[in-house]
Structures are given as structure tokens and as C-alpha cells.
C-alpha positions in Angstrom: -75.0 -47.8 -9.2 -76.9 -46.1 -5.8 -77.7 -42.2 -5.4 -78.0 -42.5 -1.6 -75.0 -41.6 0.8 -73.1 -44.0 2.5 -73.4 -43.6 6.2 -69.4 -44.9 6.8 -68.3 -41.6 5.7 -65.3 -41.0 2.9 -63.1 -44.1 2.4 -65.3 -46.3 4.7 -65.2 -44.3 8.4 -67.1 -42.0 9.9 -64.3 -41.7 13.0 -60.6 -40.5 13.0 -58.7 -43.3 13.1 -55.5 -44.6 15.3 -53.1 -42.8 12.8 -55.0 -38.8 13.6 -55.0 -39.7 17.3 -51.0 -40.4 16.8 -50.7 -36.9 14.8 -52.7 -35.0 17.4 -51.0 -36.6 20.5 -47.6 -35.9 19.0 -48.4 -32.1 18.3 -49.6 -31.6 21.4 -46.2 -33.1 23.1 -44.4 -30.5 21.0 -46.8 -27.7 22.5 -46.2 -28.4 25.8 -42.4 -29.2 25.4 -41.9 -25.7 23.5 -44.4 -23.8 25.9 -42.5 -25.2 29.2 -38.5 -24.5 27.7 -40.2 -21.1 26.6 -41.5 -20.3 30.1 -38.4 -21.6 31.3 -36.1 -19.7 29.8 -37.5 -15.8 30.1 -38.3 -16.8 34.2 -34.5 -17.6 34.9 -32.7 -15.6 32.6 -30.7 -12.8 34.7 -31.8 -9.5 34.2 -28.5 -7.2 33.2 -28.6 -3.8 34.6 -28.5 -1.0 32.0 -25.2 1.9 32.3 -27.8 4.6 32.7 -29.5 3.1 35.2 -26.4 2.5 37.9 -26.0 4.6 41.0 -22.9 7.1 39.9 -23.6 9.4 43.2 -21.9 6.3 45.5 -18.7 5.6 43.9 -17.1 4.5 47.3 -19.7 0.8 47.6 -18.8 -2.2 46.0 -21.5 -3.8 43.9 -22.1 -7.7 45.1 -20.5 -8.6 41.7 -17.4 -7.3 42.3 -14.4 -8.5 44.4 -11.5 -6.6 46.1 -8.2 -6.2 44.4 -4.7 -6.7 45.9 -3.8 -3.3 47.2 0.1 -2.5 46.5 2.6 -1.3 48.5 3.1 2.4 49.4 6.1 4.6 47.8 7.8 5.0 50.9 7.7 1.2 51.7 8.9 0.5 48.0 11.9 3.2 48.3 13.0 1.1 51.5 14.2 -1.7 49.9 17.8 -1.8 49.1 19.7 -1.2 45.7 22.9 -2.6 45.0 25.0 -3.0 41.6 24.9 -6.3 39.8 28.3 -6.7 40.2 28.1 -6.8 43.9 25.0 -9.2 44.0 27.2 -11.8 42.3 29.9 -11.2 44.7 28.1 -11.5 47.4 25.5 -14.7 46.3 26.5 -17.6 44.1 27.2 -17.3 41.1 24.6 -20.0 39.9 21.6 -18.8 42.2 21.9 -15.0 41.0 19.5 -14.2 38.4 21.3 -12.9 35.0 18.1 -11.0 33.8 15.1 -9.3 34.6 12.2 -11.7 35.0 9.9 -8.4 34.3 11.4 -6.9 31.3 13.7 -10.0 30.4 16.7 -8.0 29.6 20.0 -9.3 30.2 21.6 -7.5 33.5 24.7 -5.3 32.8 27.5 -5.0 35.6 26.6 -1.2 36.2 22.8 -1.9 36.4 21.3 -0.5 40.1 18.7 -3.8 41.0 16.4 -3.3 43.7 16.3 -6.2 46.3 13.3 -7.8 47.5 13.8 -8.2 51.7 12.6 -12.0 52.4 13.1 -13.9 48.9 15.9 -11.4 47.6 14.9 -11.5 44.2 16.5 -8.9 41.8 15.0 -6.5 39.5 15.6 -3.1 37.6 13.6 -0.5 39.7 12.1 0.4 37.0 10.3 -2.7 36.4 9.7 -4.0 40.1 8.2 -0.2 41.5 5.3 -0.6 39.2 4.6 -4.5 40.2 5.1 -3.4 43.8 2.4 -0.5 43.4 -0.4 -2.7 42.3 0.4 -6.3 43.9 2.3 -6.9 47.4 3.9 -9.8 46.8 7.2 -10.7 44.5 6.6 -11.7 41.1 8.8 -14.8 40.7 8.2 -16.7 43.9 4.9 -14.3 45.6 6.6 -14.0 48.9 5.2 -10.9 50.3 7.6 -8.8 51.5 5.4 -7.0 54.1 4.5 -9.2 57.1 0.6 -10.7 56.8 -1.2 -13.1 58.9 -2.3 -14.8 55.8 0.7 -17.2 54.7 2.0 -16.6 51.0 1.6 -19.7 48.4 5.6 -20.8 48.4 6.1 -19.7 52.5 5.7 -23.1 53.8 7.4 -24.7 50.8 11.0 -23.0 50.8 11.8 -24.0 54.5 11.0 -27.4 54.2 13.2 -27.4 50.6 16.2 -26.0 52.1 15.9 -28.4 55.0 19.1 -30.3 55.6 18.6 -33.6 57.5 
């Protein structure tokens, strides 16, 4: 046995082997991917303003993320729509086309119920049901036809005349 030190190093190698290079490159790539992911996360996330920082002195202005909501009808317009008894409505219209219940509250109509008739579509509703609806929405809850004149077309405005057309 010799007491001289071997210049070849531990286990016969003085330099880092190929396995060591592979581990180093793998760790480097993982660190690079982690750094890019965290950087992109922190740079692209949206900052939500807290409630105290909002402007309270300008309630009339809409903020960009808000949309405009349909404005309902006024009380004078709603009250101008005719009312009739359910017994009269069944006599005036075909019995198969007249609804037997309110499509808002789903209660069956009685012969003595006074119902509000919407002008264009002639759908019937309890006044206590349809009046709050019309204050919030300017359209019929069944067919979405607007009882007020509008330059915009309503969803079923073009379909209904075509369906009732007879050749």
C-alpha cells in the first residue's frame, strides 16, 4: 500500500461527470421556468380597487365595467293598459288560446279576476304581478314583445307575423 495521494481524485475522477451536468442543467431549467411563471403571474394579474378608494362624490357616472340596464315603464303608461275580467277574456278570445293561469305567479285565473292586457301581444296577467315587472322591464315576460314603440326589433317581432301568415 502506498501513502501517496492519487491525482485522479475520489473514485478515479477529478472532474464532474456527465450525470452531474445533467442534474445541474435540469435544476437550472426548473428554476428558469418557475421564474418566468411567477413573473408573468405577477405582471398580468388585474388589480381590483378596494371599496374605500372608489369615488363616492360622482354616483351619476357609470364605471367602465358596468353595463346599462333596461329601463322599465312609468306608472302612467302601465295604468293606461286596459284591464278586463277573465270571464270576458275567455268570451272575446278563442278558449284554447287564452291562458288559464298567470305566467308570473302561476296562480289559476278565477272568473272574477281583473287582468291587465298588454297592448301588442294581448297576454293576460294579474295587475299585482305584471305592474312590478313592467316597472323593471319594458317587455312582456312571455314573448318579450315591447309594448312601447322602439326603433329596435324585439326577438319575436319578425317571427310571429311569419308564423301567422297563410299562403
